[in-house]
């Protein structure tokens, strides 16, 4: 899911205040003290018992390996307004976390004045073992450690495909093939693609999925430096592909007005929609008793070109604050908890998809055989790159999602929607990129 970045600008100010308040040398210079308590703000530990169980092991083992060190892992809600208040309190009290969980790219970009670059703490082997660094790196400096893998693709119900006369073992892998499949499914009285776009989430997911089949790696990299226009290829190609699916009656007619939460996934989960744009940080729905045995996954979709990468990047990021008194230890903890051992446990216990190349999928695929195609691509070294809708600041993302919703409703043109998006990027670029 696209998390809101609306707090990022305000948070940057708050963290900037905290950075000024706590700046200064520590016991061992810029690296910080080698003993003491590392404070961690974790957005998942309070809501997921499986995540907490693994992180409890992380904290105990890290402390054992570092005599005189304690990890204080503090549960924080994944709620923008709540985090904003907590950040304000941290600035006012001149105290705050050493290590924070934030969202990739947008939060890193906006908060980087108050984050510490950690390149010198990352070994070549550690960097090679993880994917998703593009969501943590700006101006050749790394501001965090990528957490897991979250990507986009299309889940489909093989039983419904068969009912429509489609081959479930040869699913559509291009926009044109999707349109043909939609025609067959509609003729069989089956909704081709489920989902709801009232909040705009589906706009981002569909665009990112088709962008990976529209852009080269080089074009994607320009988006990650915020220098590629949103009203020209390859982004415009992806947006045009989305509207082809809408105009081709691939979605329920009520899709633009249907909220994603709680209704957007329901039709697919009830076995009434044949496909769904979905994310793979978790695959729990593949075990749903109603549809699980029939679900498979399409990891790559051609739009205007053969895909060069999968639209997938860091689920979240561990970032070291610039005012931390334990910078080296905090960076070491971030890398430690994203090692293969703990990512393996998170995959096995809760289905959190790994970005560490040392993790085995053998046990996972026994429970989620529909993910075999995706896993095989990752095992073969298929490139991944952060979904393009995650490479937008909060204002531009909101404008694009709202504008595409209006296009779906027939209230504006795609050309005008993309121009509004580009106008926002051009306005935000010098501010966010410090140009």
XYZ file of C-alpha atoms in Angstrom:
435
model
C 0.000 0.000 0.000
C 1.126 3.530 -0.699
C 1.658 5.063 2.733
C 0.965 8.751 3.108
C 3.987 11.024 3.086
C 1.939 14.021 4.195
C 3.768 14.265 7.504
C 7.181 14.283 5.926
C 7.675 18.013 5.444
C 6.530 18.834 8.960
C 8.553 15.950 10.331
C 11.670 17.284 8.656
C 11.283 20.529 10.573
C 10.691 18.674 13.825
C 13.666 16.400 13.354
C 15.744 19.364 12.290
C 14.996 20.994 15.639
C 15.942 17.813 17.441
C 19.131 17.545 15.426
C 20.176 21.055 16.396
C 19.278 20.429 20.019
C 21.280 17.207 20.264
C 24.176 17.955 17.938
C 27.651 17.714 19.348
C 30.364 15.145 19.917
C 29.727 11.915 21.759
C 32.001 9.624 23.693
C 33.660 8.105 20.642
C 33.436 10.957 18.146
C 30.966 10.960 15.285
C 30.396 7.202 15.576
C 28.859 7.726 18.997
C 29.233 5.786 22.214
C 30.026 2.075 22.076
C 27.811 1.239 25.074
C 24.428 2.363 26.358
C 20.806 2.102 25.224
C 19.791 2.199 21.570
C 16.274 3.579 21.212
C 14.347 2.154 18.261
C 11.021 3.425 16.949
C 9.288 0.450 15.311
C 5.980 0.823 13.437
C 5.202 -2.916 13.386
C 6.235 -4.311 16.755
C 3.071 -3.109 18.475
C 0.622 -4.510 15.951
C 2.123 -7.798 14.754
C 2.936 -10.454 17.355
C 4.986 -12.438 14.836
C 7.124 -9.420 14.006
C 7.565 -8.747 17.720
C 8.650 -12.321 18.392
C 11.428 -12.038 15.831
C 12.490 -8.586 16.991
C 12.663 -9.755 20.598
C 15.245 -12.300 19.428
C 17.091 -9.609 17.473
C 17.357 -7.355 20.508
C 18.504 -10.131 22.847
C 21.132 -11.487 20.457
C 22.449 -8.034 19.562
C 22.801 -7.104 23.224
C 24.567 -10.396 23.952
C 27.059 -9.736 21.158
C 27.642 -6.175 22.390
C 28.329 -6.151 26.159
C 27.088 -2.978 27.784
C 24.465 -2.380 25.092
C 20.676 -2.551 25.508
C 18.018 -2.190 22.811
C 14.892 -0.294 23.805
C 12.389 -1.054 21.032
C 9.427 1.292 21.252
C 6.178 0.528 19.439
C 4.900 3.455 17.406
C 1.647 3.536 15.419
C 1.827 3.610 11.628
C -0.369 6.694 11.692
C 0.883 9.968 10.168
C -0.841 12.293 12.639
C 0.279 10.247 15.643
C 3.877 10.103 14.433
C 3.794 13.855 13.853
C 2.829 14.424 17.474
C 5.527 12.041 18.693
C 8.142 13.813 16.608
C 7.089 17.163 18.009
C 7.434 15.779 21.538
C 10.893 14.409 20.711
C 12.028 17.812 19.482
C 10.627 19.653 22.481
C 12.190 17.269 25.001
C 15.489 17.230 23.079
C 15.363 13.443 23.140
C 14.541 10.997 20.426
C 15.263 7.664 18.789
C 18.629 6.453 17.526
C 17.010 4.276 14.887
C 13.641 4.846 13.241
C 11.453 2.882 10.851
C 10.226 5.111 8.034
C 8.939 4.550 4.500
C 11.247 4.281 1.524
C 12.183 7.166 -0.760
C 9.649 9.854 0.171
C 10.293 9.866 3.920
C 14.023 9.356 3.417
C 14.175 12.223 0.929
C 12.245 14.627 3.113
C 13.883 13.674 6.407
C 17.453 13.301 5.166
C 18.656 16.624 6.696
C 17.985 14.946 10.045
C 19.311 11.502 9.129
C 22.903 10.309 9.300
C 24.542 8.850 6.174
C 25.662 5.327 7.060
C 27.807 4.317 4.075
C 30.922 3.800 6.160
C 29.141 1.239 8.328
C 27.945 -0.955 5.435
C 30.297 -3.650 4.176
C 30.423 -4.645 0.510
C 28.988 -8.053 1.407
C 26.073 -6.516 3.347
C 25.252 -4.141 0.509
C 25.321 -6.977 -2.010
C 23.083 -9.214 0.106
C 20.174 -6.724 0.164
C 18.072 -5.173 -2.591
C 16.140 -1.905 -2.443
C 18.961 0.543 -1.836
C 17.483 2.964 -4.407
C 14.806 3.807 -1.840
C 17.418 4.922 0.707
C 20.045 6.685 -1.400
C 20.257 10.320 -2.491
C 23.251 12.262 -3.852
C 25.364 9.102 -3.554
C 24.764 8.893 0.199
C 22.903 6.063 1.913
C 20.477 7.170 4.620
C 19.035 3.845 5.696
C 18.871 0.069 5.440
C 16.029 -1.332 3.281
C 13.574 -3.604 5.110
C 12.121 -6.525 3.193
C 10.569 -6.389 -0.259
C 7.216 -4.934 -1.219
C 6.195 -5.090 -4.836
C 3.259 -5.076 -7.173
C 1.695 -7.488 -9.602
C -1.600 -9.165 -10.432
C -3.127 -12.041 -8.501
C -5.612 -14.162 -10.419
C -8.154 -16.875 -9.678
C -7.426 -19.884 -11.894
C -10.907 -21.351 -11.310
C -12.597 -18.228 -12.683
C -10.213 -18.211 -15.622
C -11.302 -21.735 -16.506
C -14.973 -20.741 -16.233
C -14.333 -17.988 -18.793
C -12.530 -20.347 -21.159
C -9.086 -18.912 -20.380
C -5.995 -21.036 -19.825
C -5.031 -20.612 -16.145
C -1.520 -21.864 -16.896
C -0.991 -19.186 -19.543
C -2.222 -15.958 -17.906
C -2.081 -12.534 -19.573
C 1.288 -10.820 -19.272
C 0.672 -7.691 -21.330
C -1.883 -4.896 -21.445
C -3.265 -6.190 -24.744
C -3.636 -9.718 -23.337
C -5.332 -8.315 -20.240
C -7.876 -6.537 -22.441
C -8.662 -9.785 -24.271
C -9.009 -11.624 -20.964
C -11.342 -8.912 -19.680
C -13.589 -9.380 -22.717
C -13.818 -13.128 -22.092
C -14.456 -12.706 -18.373
C -17.162 -10.089 -18.915
C -18.840 -12.412 -21.426
C -18.884 -15.113 -18.735
C -20.499 -12.727 -16.234
C -17.324 -12.431 -14.120
C -15.813 -9.124 -12.991
C -12.347 -9.129 -14.587
C -10.428 -7.022 -12.032
C -11.543 -6.139 -8.521
C -10.545 -3.109 -6.487
C -11.609 0.342 -5.384
C -10.055 3.721 -6.077
C -11.944 6.152 -3.848
C -8.736 6.911 -1.880
C -6.565 6.739 -5.000
C -4.513 3.685 -3.990
C -5.470 1.675 -7.057
C -4.325 4.531 -9.309
C -0.845 4.209 -7.853
C -0.719 0.419 -7.925
C -1.936 0.056 -11.512
C 0.349 2.832 -12.750
C 3.399 1.331 -11.052
C 2.623 -2.148 -12.369
C 2.364 -0.896 -15.953
C 5.255 1.559 -15.574
C 7.585 -1.409 -15.096
C 6.401 -2.544 -18.539
C 6.856 0.923 -20.021
C 10.200 2.166 -18.693
C 13.792 1.074 -18.990
C 15.982 0.857 -15.918
C 17.608 4.120 -16.994
C 14.220 5.869 -17.127
C 13.296 4.486 -13.697
C 16.540 5.837 -12.284
C 15.635 9.305 -13.554
C 12.385 9.069 -11.644
C 14.303 8.117 -8.512
C 16.299 11.355 -8.849
C 13.040 13.206 -9.531
C 14.280 14.494 -12.876
C 11.903 12.622 -15.225
C 8.713 14.447 -16.289
C 5.372 12.904 -15.422
C 3.619 14.078 -18.594
C 5.938 12.274 -21.003
C 6.963 8.655 -21.610
C 7.487 6.382 -19.801
C 5.145 7.612 -17.056
C 2.524 8.833 -19.517
C 2.628 5.428 -21.256
C 1.818 3.717 -17.960
C -1.062 6.109 -17.242
C -2.442 5.551 -20.751
C -2.259 1.790 -20.128
C -4.303 2.168 -16.948
C -6.997 4.072 -18.817
C -7.046 1.429 -21.560
C -7.970 -1.118 -18.889
C -10.646 1.208 -17.480
C -12.099 1.965 -20.905
C -11.886 -1.744 -21.798
C -14.332 -2.510 -18.956
C -11.747 -4.472 -16.996
C -12.961 -3.034 -13.684
C -16.312 -2.917 -11.967
C -18.135 0.263 -13.098
C -18.276 1.362 -9.437
C -14.518 1.005 -8.983
C -13.736 4.782 -8.921
C -16.252 5.372 -6.126
C -15.496 2.201 -4.151
C -13.185 2.613 -1.132
C -10.221 0.266 -1.043
C -10.755 -0.169 2.681
C -12.751 -2.196 3.489
C -14.380 -2.995 0.143
C -11.690 -2.987 -2.540
C -10.432 -6.525 -1.986
C -13.752 -8.089 -1.074
C -14.988 -9.070 -4.518
C -11.736 -10.885 -5.309
C -11.704 -12.530 -1.888
C -15.298 -13.684 -2.362
C -14.363 -15.381 -5.631
C -16.396 -12.952 -7.761
C -13.518 -11.054 -9.424
C -10.943 -12.937 -11.464
C -7.948 -10.634 -10.917
C -6.644 -8.075 -8.469
C -3.710 -5.664 -8.459
C -1.951 -6.645 -5.247
C 1.219 -6.091 -3.261
C 3.584 -8.780 -2.103
C 4.977 -7.864 1.236
C 2.678 -10.612 2.442
C 0.718 -13.353 0.662
C -1.736 -14.333 3.387
C -4.727 -14.223 1.013
C -3.237 -17.199 -0.842
C -4.223 -19.256 2.202
C -7.805 -17.963 2.252
C -10.056 -21.061 2.524
C -12.424 -19.759 -0.170
C -9.919 -18.853 -2.884
C -6.418 -19.756 -1.695
C -6.057 -23.010 -3.631
C -6.916 -21.251 -6.889
C -4.734 -18.138 -6.569
C -1.672 -17.547 -8.698
C 0.437 -14.452 -9.287
C 1.515 -12.533 -12.410
C 4.732 -10.698 -11.456
C 5.429 -8.848 -14.696
C 3.210 -7.048 -17.237
C 4.302 -5.661 -20.609
C 2.743 -2.345 -21.584
C 4.838 -0.697 -24.308
C 7.993 -2.776 -23.865
C 9.302 -6.003 -22.382
C 9.838 -5.353 -18.671
C 13.454 -4.898 -17.539
C 12.606 -4.970 -13.842
C 9.941 -5.899 -11.330
C 8.143 -2.997 -9.602
C 9.353 -3.814 -6.101
C 11.390 -2.038 -3.462
C 11.970 -1.718 0.238
C 8.881 -2.314 2.373
C 10.277 0.163 4.901
C 13.656 1.617 5.916
C 15.721 1.662 9.111
C 17.294 5.120 9.390
C 19.812 6.456 11.906
C 19.014 9.930 13.218
C 21.616 12.664 12.920
C 21.226 13.432 16.634
C 21.816 9.837 17.753
C 24.558 9.344 20.337
C 25.035 5.753 19.058
C 25.284 6.131 15.282
C 27.615 3.197 14.645
C 25.723 0.861 16.961
C 22.372 1.919 15.506
C 23.592 1.252 11.965
C 24.990 -2.117 13.020
C 21.647 -3.029 14.607
C 19.793 -2.053 11.430
C 22.025 -4.312 9.329
C 21.917 -7.095 11.942
C 18.126 -7.309 11.980
C 17.968 -7.393 8.165
C 20.349 -10.349 7.998
C 19.214 -13.584 6.338
C 18.537 -15.322 9.666
C 15.912 -12.871 10.888
C 14.361 -12.200 7.486
C 13.967 -15.977 7.151
C 12.083 -16.092 10.447
C 9.841 -13.198 9.390
C 9.031 -14.967 6.123
C 8.353 -18.310 7.795
C 6.350 -16.901 10.713
C 4.359 -14.125 9.056
C 4.965 -14.128 5.298
C 6.995 -10.908 5.238
C 8.706 -11.010 1.862
C 12.514 -10.821 2.106
C 14.997 -8.612 0.281
C 17.983 -10.627 1.538
C 19.370 -12.978 -1.103
C 20.319 -15.515 1.573
C 16.713 -16.398 2.447
C 15.221 -19.725 1.318
C 11.675 -19.860 -0.096
C 11.277 -23.644 0.135
C 8.915 -23.705 3.125
C 7.057 -20.593 1.950
C 6.211 -22.091 -1.447
C 4.686 -25.185 0.159
C 2.015 -22.915 1.651
C 1.901 -20.393 -1.219
C 2.491 -22.328 -4.462
C 0.822 -19.564 -6.464
C 3.851 -17.352 -5.829
C 6.223 -19.782 -7.581
C 6.525 -17.673 -10.736
C 7.561 -14.589 -8.802
C 9.990 -16.462 -6.571
C 11.593 -18.130 -9.583
C 12.175 -14.730 -11.193
C 13.781 -13.377 -8.023
C 15.965 -16.476 -7.657
C 17.221 -15.983 -11.207
C 18.316 -12.471 -10.316
C 15.503 -10.465 -11.906
C 16.131 -6.794 -11.229
C 13.789 -4.914 -8.941
C 13.204 -1.181 -8.699
C 11.030 0.868 -6.369
C 7.466 1.276 -7.721
C 7.145 4.626 -9.451
C 4.165 5.815 -7.394
C 6.438 5.599 -4.340
C 8.890 7.968 -6.038
C 6.687 11.019 -5.622
C 6.423 13.563 -2.851
C 3.154 13.596 -0.945
C 1.702 16.592 -2.766
C 2.483 15.265 -6.237
C 1.272 11.779 -5.348
C -2.034 13.132 -4.073
C -2.475 15.295 -7.168
C -1.807 12.389 -9.527
C -4.139 10.002 -7.702
C -6.910 12.591 -7.505
C -6.492 13.615 -11.123
C -6.504 10.045 -12.434
C -9.670 9.435 -10.419
C -11.246 12.404 -12.231
C -10.147 10.944 -15.568
C -11.839 7.673 -14.645
C -15.014 9.602 -13.839
C -14.824 11.510 -17.144
C -14.333 14.878 -15.435
C -10.929 15.737 -16.926
C -8.585 14.498 -19.627
C -5.523 12.356 -19.103
C -3.394 15.056 -20.731
C -4.537 17.656 -18.198
C -4.144 15.194 -15.320
C -0.550 14.448 -16.263
C 0.196 18.157 -16.734
C -1.079 18.887 -13.213
C 1.160 16.111 -11.894
C 4.171 17.472 -13.762
C 3.500 21.024 -12.547
C 3.671 19.716 -8.984
C 6.913 17.818 -9.590
C 8.519 20.919 -11.106
C 7.424 22.954 -8.097
C 8.578 20.430 -5.500
C 11.856 19.447 -7.176
C 14.015 22.403 -6.074
C 12.683 22.186 -2.528
C 13.035 18.438 -1.989
C 16.266 17.993 -3.907
C 17.834 21.159 -2.438
C 18.512 22.583 -5.916
